[in-house]
Amino acid sequence: MLDAAECPPTYSISPQLVQGIIAGGKEAVFKAQEGAEDNKKSAEDDLKAKAFSSDDVLVGLAASGRTPYVIGGLKYARGIGATTISAACCSNSAIARYADFPLEMITGPEVITGSTRMKAGTAQKMLLNMLSTAVMIKLGKVYQNLMVDVHVSNLKLQERAVRIIMAATDVSYESAVELLKKTNGRVKLAIVMHLTGADLPQAQKLLACSNDSIRQIQTDIGKDKQCSN
């Protein structure tokens, strides 16, 4: 749930692109819903409520590797032809049987026996960070090691946006602020405008022709490839 919540402000994506689903619903994030994870059918119901389809990918998380709710979700997803990933903190887990890509994080016994919110929970968050970050890189949301699609929604992020432009273009602070103003806070557009010398409409066209990727724009320019859109 936390990884999903962090993706929209970090990468300016729709909240629907990465979603967290938990046994017992949103209330379970703040107060444990005892017994909810034992219901296989409720996972199917929750996925249907999200209009989950064969075009989607489901990541089933269960530290024990045998949680009924997660098994139910993975079985349903696989049954409709969706890609499935399992993530367990033990080997040869039950959920792995329903996954196209079974992942294992062998964290070993917890310091407090059975308290999987500790090592196992931390390892799962790290794994989700890797998965979502890799997806965002493939979608062109990252340039170099910079989150160039950051959503500038407060003063802290505005300052970060300016620093990102400075790092990507080697311009001064003042120039970065001016570029950010010209693009109404859109960092990626500001970088494209500086790197290519394009005005705002031209920069928007370049991104549209390159699947929203600065790297692709640079590759196309290097090959003298013209945008046809």
mmCIF file of C-alpha atoms in Angstrom:
data_model
loop_
_atom_site.group_PDB
_atom_site.id
_atom_site.type_symbol
_atom_site.label_atom_id
_atom_site.label_comp_id
_atom_site.label_asym_id
_atom_site.label_seq_id
_atom_site.Cartn_x
_atom_site.Cartn_y
_atom_site.Cartn_z
ATOM 1 C CA MET A 1 0.000 0.000 0.000
ATOM 2 C CA LEU A 2 2.838 2.378 0.862
ATOM 3 C CA ASP A 3 4.787 1.709 -2.340
ATOM 4 C CA ALA A 4 1.648 2.272 -4.435
ATOM 5 C CA ALA A 5 0.885 5.543 -2.611
ATOM 6 C CA GLU A 6 4.402 6.846 -3.257
ATOM 7 C CA CYS A 7 4.399 6.248 -7.025
ATOM 8 C CA PRO A 8 2.027 9.042 -8.234
ATOM 9 C CA PRO A 9 3.891 11.984 -6.622
ATOM 10 C CA THR A 10 7.287 10.534 -7.498
ATOM 11 C CA TYR A 11 6.541 9.768 -11.142
ATOM 12 C CA SER A 12 3.340 11.710 -11.986
ATOM 13 C CA ILE A 13 1.438 8.543 -12.822
ATOM 14 C CA SER A 14 -2.243 7.810 -12.393
ATOM 15 C CA PRO A 15 -3.126 6.281 -9.005
ATOM 16 C CA GLN A 16 -4.669 3.425 -10.996
ATOM 17 C CA LEU A 17 -1.354 2.302 -12.512
ATOM 18 C CA VAL A 18 0.097 0.862 -9.282
ATOM 19 C CA GLN A 19 -2.485 -0.166 -6.688
ATOM 20 C CA GLY A 20 -2.227 -1.826 -3.314
ATOM 21 C CA ILE A 21 -4.863 -4.361 -2.267
ATOM 22 C CA ILE A 22 -4.889 -5.792 1.250
ATOM 23 C CA ALA A 23 -7.008 -8.442 2.937
ATOM 24 C CA GLY A 24 -9.710 -6.653 4.903
ATOM 25 C CA GLY A 25 -9.621 -3.513 2.761
ATOM 26 C CA LYS A 26 -8.213 -0.077 3.532
ATOM 27 C CA GLU A 27 -9.280 -0.304 7.172
ATOM 28 C CA ALA A 28 -6.732 -3.096 7.608
ATOM 29 C CA VAL A 29 -3.923 -0.615 6.945
ATOM 30 C CA PHE A 30 -4.710 1.133 10.238
ATOM 31 C CA LYS A 31 -6.301 -1.664 12.248
ATOM 32 C CA ALA A 32 -5.711 -5.392 11.751
ATOM 33 C CA GLN A 33 -8.743 -7.210 10.363
ATOM 34 C CA GLU A 34 -8.383 -10.595 12.021
ATOM 35 C CA GLY A 35 -9.300 -13.524 9.817
ATOM 36 C CA ALA A 36 -9.590 -11.513 6.577
ATOM 37 C CA GLU A 37 -6.466 -13.112 5.137
ATOM 38 C CA ASP A 38 -8.017 -16.582 5.462
ATOM 39 C CA ASN A 39 -10.685 -15.855 2.844
ATOM 40 C CA LYS A 40 -9.602 -16.921 -0.654
ATOM 41 C CA LYS A 41 -12.802 -15.724 -2.323
ATOM 42 C CA SER A 42 -12.511 -12.159 -1.053
ATOM 43 C CA ALA A 43 -9.299 -11.677 -3.040
ATOM 44 C CA GLU A 44 -11.165 -12.484 -6.241
ATOM 45 C CA ASP A 45 -13.942 -10.085 -5.242
ATOM 46 C CA ASP A 46 -11.427 -7.329 -4.495
ATOM 47 C CA LEU A 47 -9.709 -7.791 -7.860
ATOM 48 C CA LYS A 48 -13.014 -7.739 -9.721
ATOM 49 C CA ALA A 49 -13.920 -4.517 -7.904
ATOM 50 C CA LYS A 50 -10.719 -3.008 -9.331
ATOM 51 C CA ALA A 51 -11.644 -4.215 -12.847
ATOM 52 C CA PHE A 52 -8.463 -6.308 -12.826
ATOM 53 C CA SER A 53 -7.929 -7.842 -16.288
ATOM 54 C CA SER A 54 -5.597 -10.010 -18.333
ATOM 55 C CA ASP A 55 -3.677 -6.839 -19.254
ATOM 56 C CA ASP A 56 -2.643 -6.360 -15.625
ATOM 57 C CA VAL A 57 0.095 -7.860 -13.453
ATOM 58 C CA LEU A 58 -0.567 -9.166 -9.949
ATOM 59 C CA VAL A 59 2.132 -9.349 -7.278
ATOM 60 C CA GLY A 60 1.058 -11.616 -4.431
ATOM 61 C CA LEU A 61 2.838 -10.869 -1.147
ATOM 62 C CA ALA A 62 2.864 -13.368 1.713
ATOM 63 C CA ALA A 63 5.746 -13.646 4.146
ATOM 64 C CA SER A 64 4.690 -17.189 5.053
ATOM 65 C CA GLY A 65 4.105 -18.080 1.416
ATOM 66 C CA ARG A 66 0.772 -19.753 2.175
ATOM 67 C CA THR A 67 -1.764 -17.002 2.970
ATOM 68 C CA PRO A 68 -5.167 -18.087 1.565
ATOM 69 C CA TYR A 69 -6.134 -14.553 0.477
ATOM 70 C CA VAL A 70 -2.983 -14.270 -1.633
ATOM 71 C CA ILE A 71 -3.423 -17.756 -3.085
ATOM 72 C CA GLY A 72 -7.000 -16.884 -4.048
ATOM 73 C CA GLY A 73 -5.876 -13.699 -5.765
ATOM 74 C CA LEU A 74 -3.091 -15.385 -7.703
ATOM 75 C CA LYS A 75 -5.358 -18.254 -8.799
ATOM 76 C CA TYR A 76 -7.966 -15.819 -10.083
ATOM 77 C CA ALA A 77 -5.388 -13.663 -11.885
ATOM 78 C CA ARG A 78 -3.778 -16.654 -13.548
ATOM 79 C CA GLY A 79 -7.193 -18.025 -14.477
ATOM 80 C CA ILE A 80 -8.046 -14.914 -16.523
ATOM 81 C CA GLY A 81 -4.633 -14.852 -18.208
ATOM 82 C CA ALA A 82 -2.924 -12.085 -16.234
ATOM 83 C CA THR A 83 0.785 -12.194 -15.429
ATOM 84 C CA THR A 84 1.413 -13.294 -11.834
ATOM 85 C CA ILE A 85 4.338 -12.743 -9.468
ATOM 86 C CA SER A 86 4.641 -14.236 -5.999
ATOM 87 C CA ALA A 87 6.831 -12.874 -3.223
ATOM 88 C CA ALA A 88 7.465 -15.058 -0.176
ATOM 89 C CA CYS A 89 10.060 -15.011 2.581
ATOM 90 C CA CYS A 90 10.589 -18.766 2.488
ATOM 91 C CA SER A 91 11.533 -21.361 -0.097
ATOM 92 C CA ASN A 92 9.147 -23.685 -1.975
ATOM 93 C CA SER A 93 6.133 -21.617 -0.979
ATOM 94 C CA ALA A 94 2.531 -22.482 -1.766
ATOM 95 C CA ILE A 95 1.952 -19.164 -3.548
ATOM 96 C CA ALA A 96 4.845 -19.904 -5.928
ATOM 97 C CA ARG A 97 2.706 -22.605 -7.571
ATOM 98 C CA TYR A 98 0.377 -19.933 -8.927
ATOM 99 C CA ALA A 99 3.044 -17.494 -10.121
ATOM 100 C CA ASP A 100 4.641 -17.043 -13.525
ATOM 101 C CA PHE A 101 7.537 -15.427 -11.694
ATOM 102 C CA PRO A 102 8.010 -16.772 -8.141
ATOM 103 C CA LEU A 103 10.310 -14.583 -6.052
ATOM 104 C CA GLU A 104 11.830 -15.582 -2.720
ATOM 105 C CA MET A 105 13.454 -13.450 -0.022
ATOM 106 C CA ILE A 106 14.869 -15.827 2.569
ATOM 107 C CA THR A 107 15.028 -13.547 5.604
ATOM 108 C CA GLY A 108 15.240 -16.316 8.220
ATOM 109 C CA PRO A 109 13.762 -16.361 11.728
ATOM 110 C CA GLU A 110 12.588 -13.044 13.153
ATOM 111 C CA VAL A 111 14.210 -11.545 16.258
ATOM 112 C CA ILE A 112 10.755 -11.852 17.823
ATOM 113 C CA THR A 113 9.540 -15.241 16.650
ATOM 114 C CA GLY A 114 6.759 -14.992 14.086
ATOM 115 C CA SER A 115 6.735 -11.180 13.924
ATOM 116 C CA THR A 116 7.024 -10.954 10.159
ATOM 117 C CA ARG A 117 6.396 -7.201 10.200
ATOM 118 C CA MET A 118 10.132 -6.999 10.991
ATOM 119 C CA LYS A 119 12.655 -8.550 8.581
ATOM 120 C CA ALA A 120 10.102 -10.068 6.213
ATOM 121 C CA GLY A 121 7.992 -6.914 5.962
ATOM 122 C CA THR A 122 11.068 -4.774 5.355
ATOM 123 C CA ALA A 123 12.328 -7.148 2.662
ATOM 124 C CA GLN A 124 8.948 -7.070 0.923
ATOM 125 C CA LYS A 125 8.962 -3.264 0.828
ATOM 126 C CA MET A 126 12.455 -3.335 -0.684
ATOM 127 C CA LEU A 127 11.332 -5.817 -3.324
ATOM 128 C CA LEU A 128 8.346 -3.655 -4.253
ATOM 129 C CA ASN A 129 10.649 -0.639 -4.509
ATOM 130 C CA MET A 130 12.765 -2.568 -7.004
ATOM 131 C CA LEU A 131 9.790 -3.703 -9.075
ATOM 132 C CA SER A 132 8.022 -0.348 -9.258
ATOM 133 C CA THR A 133 11.268 1.563 -9.855
ATOM 134 C CA ALA A 134 12.289 -0.785 -12.675
ATOM 135 C CA VAL A 135 8.871 -0.290 -14.295
ATOM 136 C CA MET A 136 9.164 3.491 -14.036
ATOM 137 C CA ILE A 137 12.631 3.421 -15.596
ATOM 138 C CA LYS A 138 11.276 1.358 -18.510
ATOM 139 C CA LEU A 139 8.420 3.864 -18.908
ATOM 140 C CA GLY A 140 10.909 6.732 -19.288
ATOM 141 C CA LYS A 141 10.109 8.261 -15.907
ATOM 142 C CA VAL A 142 13.811 8.335 -14.992
ATOM 143 C CA TYR A 143 16.669 10.078 -16.800
ATOM 144 C CA GLN A 144 20.191 9.286 -15.580
ATOM 145 C CA ASN A 145 19.301 8.697 -11.928
ATOM 146 C CA LEU A 146 16.811 11.568 -11.774
ATOM 147 C CA MET A 147 13.030 11.327 -11.307
ATOM 148 C CA VAL A 148 12.241 13.690 -14.150
ATOM 149 C CA ASP A 149 8.467 13.193 -13.934
ATOM 150 C CA VAL A 150 8.218 14.254 -10.290
ATOM 151 C CA HIS A 151 4.871 15.917 -9.547
ATOM 152 C CA VAL A 152 5.652 19.420 -8.265
ATOM 153 C CA SER A 153 2.926 19.735 -5.654
ATOM 154 C CA ASN A 154 4.638 21.608 -2.808
ATOM 155 C CA LEU A 155 7.608 23.854 -2.041
ATOM 156 C CA LYS A 156 9.897 20.938 -1.190
ATOM 157 C CA LEU A 157 9.220 19.240 -4.514
ATOM 158 C CA GLN A 158 9.522 22.530 -6.380
ATOM 159 C CA GLU A 159 13.020 22.936 -4.991
ATOM 160 C CA ARG A 160 13.808 19.319 -5.870
ATOM 161 C CA ALA A 161 12.543 19.899 -9.409
ATOM 162 C CA VAL A 162 14.901 22.844 -9.827
ATOM 163 C CA ARG A 163 17.829 20.747 -8.584
ATOM 164 C CA ILE A 164 16.910 17.923 -10.979
ATOM 165 C CA ILE A 165 16.938 20.326 -13.931
ATOM 166 C CA MET A 166 20.308 21.702 -12.801
ATOM 167 C CA ALA A 167 21.780 18.203 -12.530
ATOM 168 C CA ALA A 168 20.457 17.092 -15.935
ATOM 169 C CA THR A 169 21.408 20.213 -17.873
ATOM 170 C CA ASP A 170 24.239 21.857 -15.919
ATOM 171 C CA VAL A 171 22.413 25.205 -15.913
ATOM 172 C CA SER A 172 22.387 27.715 -13.078
ATOM 173 C CA TYR A 173 19.749 27.770 -10.351
ATOM 174 C CA GLU A 174 18.152 30.856 -11.877
ATOM 175 C CA SER A 175 18.012 29.290 -15.348
ATOM 176 C CA ALA A 176 16.463 26.118 -13.930
ATOM 177 C CA VAL A 177 13.778 28.159 -12.173
ATOM 178 C CA GLU A 178 13.000 29.953 -15.438
ATOM 179 C CA LEU A 179 12.781 26.695 -17.387
ATOM 180 C CA LEU A 180 10.434 25.252 -14.778
ATOM 181 C CA LYS A 181 8.191 28.325 -15.047
ATOM 182 C CA LYS A 182 8.023 28.015 -18.842
ATOM 183 C CA THR A 183 6.803 24.423 -18.564
ATOM 184 C CA ASN A 184 4.409 25.041 -15.670
ATOM 185 C CA GLY A 185 6.365 22.747 -13.368
ATOM 186 C CA ARG A 186 7.017 19.898 -15.809
ATOM 187 C CA VAL A 187 10.610 18.897 -15.235
ATOM 188 C CA LYS A 188 10.990 16.551 -18.201
ATOM 189 C CA LEU A 189 9.778 19.188 -20.656
ATOM 190 C CA ALA A 190 12.165 21.726 -19.175
ATOM 191 C CA ILE A 191 15.102 19.349 -19.668
ATOM 192 C CA VAL A 192 14.095 18.542 -23.257
ATOM 193 C CA MET A 193 13.765 22.240 -24.084
ATOM 194 C CA HIS A 194 17.269 22.941 -22.832
ATOM 195 C CA LEU A 195 18.962 19.867 -24.322
ATOM 196 C CA THR A 196 17.397 20.277 -27.775
ATOM 197 C CA GLY A 197 16.865 24.027 -28.033
ATOM 198 C CA ALA A 198 13.187 23.370 -28.761
ATOM 199 C CA ASP A 199 10.355 25.635 -27.686
ATOM 200 C CA LEU A 200 7.529 24.247 -25.550
ATOM 201 C CA PRO A 201 5.297 22.899 -28.389
ATOM 202 C CA GLN A 202 8.314 21.368 -30.129
ATOM 203 C CA ALA A 203 9.483 19.734 -26.894
ATOM 204 C CA GLN A 204 6.012 18.275 -26.335
ATOM 205 C CA LYS A 205 6.057 16.889 -29.876
ATOM 206 C CA LEU A 206 9.503 15.337 -29.355
ATOM 207 C CA LEU A 207 8.327 13.561 -26.209
ATOM 208 C CA ALA A 208 5.184 12.345 -27.976
ATOM 209 C CA CYS A 209 7.362 10.854 -30.730
ATOM 210 C CA SER A 210 9.718 9.120 -28.301
ATOM 211 C CA ASN A 211 7.355 7.342 -25.900
ATOM 212 C CA ASP A 212 7.951 10.105 -23.356
ATOM 213 C CA SER A 213 11.659 9.241 -23.074
ATOM 214 C CA ILE A 214 14.492 11.788 -22.984
ATOM 215 C CA ARG A 215 16.998 9.035 -23.766
ATOM 216 C CA GLN A 216 15.032 8.084 -26.861
ATOM 217 C CA ILE A 217 14.986 11.702 -28.029
ATOM 218 C CA GLN A 218 18.772 11.830 -27.729
ATOM 219 C CA THR A 219 19.111 8.547 -29.611
ATOM 220 C CA ASP A 220 16.828 9.769 -32.405
ATOM 221 C CA ILE A 221 18.727 13.051 -32.701
ATOM 222 C CA GLY A 222 22.011 11.136 -32.848
ATOM 223 C CA LYS A 223 20.628 9.080 -35.732
ATOM 224 C CA ASP A 224 19.147 12.215 -37.365
ATOM 225 C CA LYS A 225 15.728 10.602 -37.072
ATOM 226 C CA GLN A 226 12.833 12.977 -37.667
ATOM 227 C CA CYS A 227 9.613 13.011 -35.666
ATOM 228 C CA SER A 228 6.707 12.066 -37.923
ATOM 229 C CA ASN A 229 3.824 12.906 -35.568
#
